[in-house]
């Protein structure tokens, strides 16, 4: 009896691992290809048709590479850090459903479990930074600690908004509740907060403060190479995917699609998720990076208050039983107000400045 | 220090460079940082020192043009121009008008290419990945044209003492007009992508500001000086070639911070397009090379010539002893002077700002180290 | 926010446009006619020998001193097939040092050297970076065939033309046959 369960669990783990690897490889390919196209390039073309095997080649290269450990590194921590980062990103999959039945274990407190587990990965980053005995890595590790801890709050708050609407922490219920209206229409503010904070959680542009390549050359990962680095890499991509998947499940209605039979559920989820992932890549193609203090200021002064506002609005709407479009209107209003405020305080002055500079241009036009 | 257990906090010494993605070549900054704040910075140069000035003393005048190509390897034509003009001034050569126009066109296109490269790498420094690719796409058009004119995409060795090597190809005007339209569109696209992006604004506005007086004291020139509000441009203030016949504005900013420097360069690109347009209209027919002896032998004497490089005021001090080789060549490199206020700019900023500041003063290490 | 959206649109627009890059080894972008690739020595078909006389002017003028040349007496001249008294025996350019500046082409009085379009010269060994006379002639051959190269001063440098002219001269004044118009005096063609 026990033997069978262990065997089943092992098989499940292997299946999950293989599935995740495929997901990561596809993400790597998609990112390189999509970024390439956004930048007017072709992206990988050589290995396999359309460069489809490029990520495989990369993976093989990484695994075959020498795994250098710096002489001064704290060897134990150095070895454990990637694993500590990888395990949580692996564990969250236990509760993520791809359809009503396709889930390893549907927990009633699924969202809670998810948040609790995913926070752990910051430990891995800090450890990696500290144990590398490199100044860049230490800076990166400390940055990652600050960043991940502060952006965890808006993530939780945004999730809380959804939980309030759905009345459950069970992901299945959350998705089922969106059968008629996905929450993106009800809570655009929640989605914005969740997406921004989620992108920050996984350290992607414009919040790639801790790996910031042009400043601290890769941050915590700077001393890693070979297979160890590959594990970080894997974890990062899985985390990105998980964020996108959660956006799909919490805001885009999961596997809900009008007039589509149930067997298509996983496909619908995957398509939606990949679209969200592409949005994240799209951000990467467009934005510069924030600075660490701006990142913290943005997190604590803008995102966290906004997430609270979101919760309060949701509460008001639920308490007075207003129709749900009132919530979307309020949300949109707040987003627009933020955009306007931002325009007034930043863009408009810069544009005015540019105009005034144009008038000051020094010229010795003939006859003038 | 009262209790034994209390530990002293020390500044962290962080070595940025010489192999660092954001130091634009081999340049090293030693940063003393307190958390993320920079307490002090010590620049180290010389990793790219090739002894160009000394090498010039052993080469004939025709050969030193190739050495000047390699000083500021992003604005080759502008560098060639300054050394050719130095020798011409010493020899009292009158350069044919057509050659002067060709030189100005190529120099201005080179200025655009150089500023585009700045735009791209500056985007990278600020963490944006796409600008560099868009900038290279636009720059490629210019490089292609250079290849058609001079035969090389960089290191052209095209300007000669007394003119240019060859007349431009017959379809030159057409081609330039065509790429100018494309360039303008491309530059507008670049502008749209980065200039007023909120993140970019918050990264660059008010960062690394320097006031006009300090800037003059440090010997800044070019866009870095004009960003502080000093309208000094050699093309206007000491016109050379045919610049006094051309109409153009010199953009001037005010605060001297990173964004001003960036914005100024973007505006300069548009002005350069304007200059090229006029040159094409005014360009006369005629020879492109003055009648000279085969081997240049400037008379005994010395001369200082300066031109407006994309990076600032590039000067050459040339001493001739009447022989076929210069006696002494001294270069006044604008990048080197732009590096001088580094401490002033970087003290008290964040580590991330260091990269942005260094990018904004737009140095080329080939010119700094010579 | 507005500028951010504009930026997002700018990048997204490129997803629907044609990429500008090319697949390099498979697809070569056109080379401009004036392209300065590796210098190559040219072949005089009328005499069946290189143009180069080994006069060493280019060797002296090369800013990086990357060339070597050695001359010998020209056997074909003794047979009367050529007007060149001296001919190149050994020639070598080190392409690791050559900076493709074109000065050698400019100073050569004999139309013997030209910047070819050869530019893919990667190799595995350092020794392989010394390009010998045979290879230089081969590059030159290819360049001549492909680009329809014409000597700038055929009367002086192309053996067939020069010999014919010499003959013409010799008939009216046979005594002056010793003056050969080749070497020494600089050509007005290249540098005006
Ligand atoms: S200058 Fe011309 S002829 Fe003389 S050695 Fe060089 S290539 Fe040959
Ligand atoms: S191209 Fe320049 S460097 Fe190369 S062999 Fe000729 S003169 Fe020398």
Short mmCIF file of C-alpha atoms in Angstrom, two decimals, chain A residues 35 37-41 135-136 138-139 143 205-206 208 213-217 284-294 342-343 345-347 349-358 360-366, chain B residues 12-16 20-22 33 35-36 124-130 133-134 193-194 196-203 205 207 229 231 236-237 244-245 248-250 252-255 259-260 263 350 352-353 355:
data_model
loop_
_atom_site.label_atom_id
_atom_site.label_comp_id
_atom_site.label_asym_id
_atom_site.label_seq_id
_atom_site.Cartn_x
_atom_site.Cartn_y
_atom_site.Cartn_z
CA UNK A 35 12.16 39.60 -27.91
CA UNK A 37 10.92 40.06 -33.17
CA UNK A 38 10.11 43.06 -31.00
CA UNK A 39 13.61 44.31 -31.62
CA UNK A 40 13.58 43.73 -35.35
CA UNK A 41 15.72 40.60 -35.14
CA UNK A 135 30.74 42.04 -3.52
CA UNK A 136 28.47 42.16 -6.49
CA UNK A 138 26.28 40.45 -1.79
CA UNK A 139 24.79 43.63 -3.16
CA UNK A 143 18.75 43.91 -3.00
CA UNK A 205 12.43 44.07 -16.22
CA UNK A 206 11.63 46.77 -15.19
CA UNK A 208 15.34 43.34 -12.43
CA UNK A 213 23.22 43.20 -15.50
CA UNK A 214 24.55 46.63 -16.31
CA UNK A 215 25.14 47.46 -12.65
CA UNK A 216 25.95 44.44 -10.57
CA UNK A 217 26.44 42.00 -13.43
CA UNK A 284 11.22 43.46 -20.86
CA UNK A 285 11.62 44.67 -24.42
CA UNK A 286 10.35 48.12 -23.60
CA UNK A 287 11.31 49.34 -20.18
CA UNK A 288 14.47 50.56 -18.54
CA UNK A 289 15.21 49.44 -15.04
CA UNK A 290 14.20 51.21 -11.87
CA UNK A 291 16.70 52.11 -9.21
CA UNK A 292 16.61 50.33 -5.88
CA UNK A 293 15.30 53.29 -3.90
CA UNK A 294 12.72 54.04 -6.55
CA UNK A 342 2.02 60.50 -12.88
CA UNK A 343 1.74 62.49 -16.08
CA UNK A 345 4.30 65.18 -11.89
CA UNK A 346 6.76 63.61 -14.29
CA UNK A 347 6.06 63.62 -17.98
CA UNK A 349 7.40 68.87 -16.56
CA UNK A 350 9.91 67.02 -18.67
CA UNK A 351 8.08 67.88 -21.82
CA UNK A 352 7.79 71.50 -20.78
CA UNK A 353 11.50 71.51 -20.07
CA UNK A 354 12.25 70.05 -23.47
CA UNK A 355 10.12 72.71 -25.09
CA UNK A 356 11.86 75.47 -23.21
CA UNK A 357 15.24 74.01 -24.23
CA UNK A 358 14.20 74.01 -27.85
CA UNK A 360 16.84 78.40 -25.98
CA UNK A 361 18.76 76.74 -28.78
CA UNK A 362 21.71 78.86 -29.68
CA UNK A 363 21.74 79.88 -33.22
CA UNK A 364 23.61 82.29 -35.44
CA UNK A 365 21.40 82.09 -38.40
CA UNK A 366 22.52 84.38 -41.12
CA UNK B 12 32.65 48.52 0.89
CA UNK B 13 35.21 48.90 -1.83
CA UNK B 14 33.71 47.89 -5.11
CA UNK B 15 35.76 47.52 -8.22
CA UNK B 16 33.76 48.41 -11.27
CA UNK B 20 32.29 45.44 -16.57
CA UNK B 21 29.39 45.66 -18.98
CA UNK B 22 28.70 49.29 -18.25
CA UNK B 33 30.07 52.46 -1.12
CA UNK B 35 25.09 50.46 1.38
CA UNK B 36 23.94 51.55 -2.02
CA UNK B 124 21.43 49.53 -21.97
CA UNK B 125 22.98 51.35 -19.04
CA UNK B 126 19.55 52.32 -17.84
CA UNK B 127 18.48 48.69 -18.20
CA UNK B 128 16.46 48.90 -21.38
CA UNK B 129 17.43 46.33 -23.89
CA UNK B 130 15.74 47.40 -27.09
CA UNK B 133 19.08 47.31 -31.30
CA UNK B 134 16.94 50.05 -32.76
CA UNK B 193 10.69 54.54 -27.01
CA UNK B 194 12.93 56.15 -24.45
CA UNK B 196 9.92 60.51 -22.06
CA UNK B 197 9.53 57.07 -20.62
CA UNK B 198 8.62 57.57 -16.98
CA UNK B 199 11.11 55.09 -15.66
CA UNK B 200 13.82 56.59 -17.78
CA UNK B 201 12.91 60.07 -16.62
CA UNK B 202 13.04 59.07 -13.00
CA UNK B 203 16.38 57.38 -13.58
CA UNK B 205 16.38 63.61 -14.25
CA UNK B 207 21.02 62.71 -11.56
CA UNK B 229 23.52 75.91 -20.52
CA UNK B 231 26.18 77.55 -25.74
CA UNK B 236 29.50 78.21 -34.42
CA UNK B 237 32.16 79.92 -32.38
CA UNK B 244 29.58 79.34 -41.48
CA UNK B 245 27.42 78.97 -44.57
CA UNK B 248 21.59 75.20 -37.79
CA UNK B 249 20.75 75.46 -34.14
CA UNK B 250 22.89 74.32 -31.30
CA UNK B 252 21.27 74.01 -25.24
CA UNK B 253 19.87 72.63 -22.01
CA UNK B 254 20.02 74.01 -18.53
CA UNK B 255 20.40 71.67 -15.61
CA UNK B 259 18.55 63.55 -18.95
CA UNK B 260 19.63 66.93 -20.30
CA UNK B 263 18.07 64.94 -24.69
CA UNK B 350 23.53 55.36 -5.88
CA UNK B 352 22.97 52.26 -10.14
CA UNK B 353 23.38 55.95 -10.88
CA UNK B 355 26.39 53.51 -14.50
#
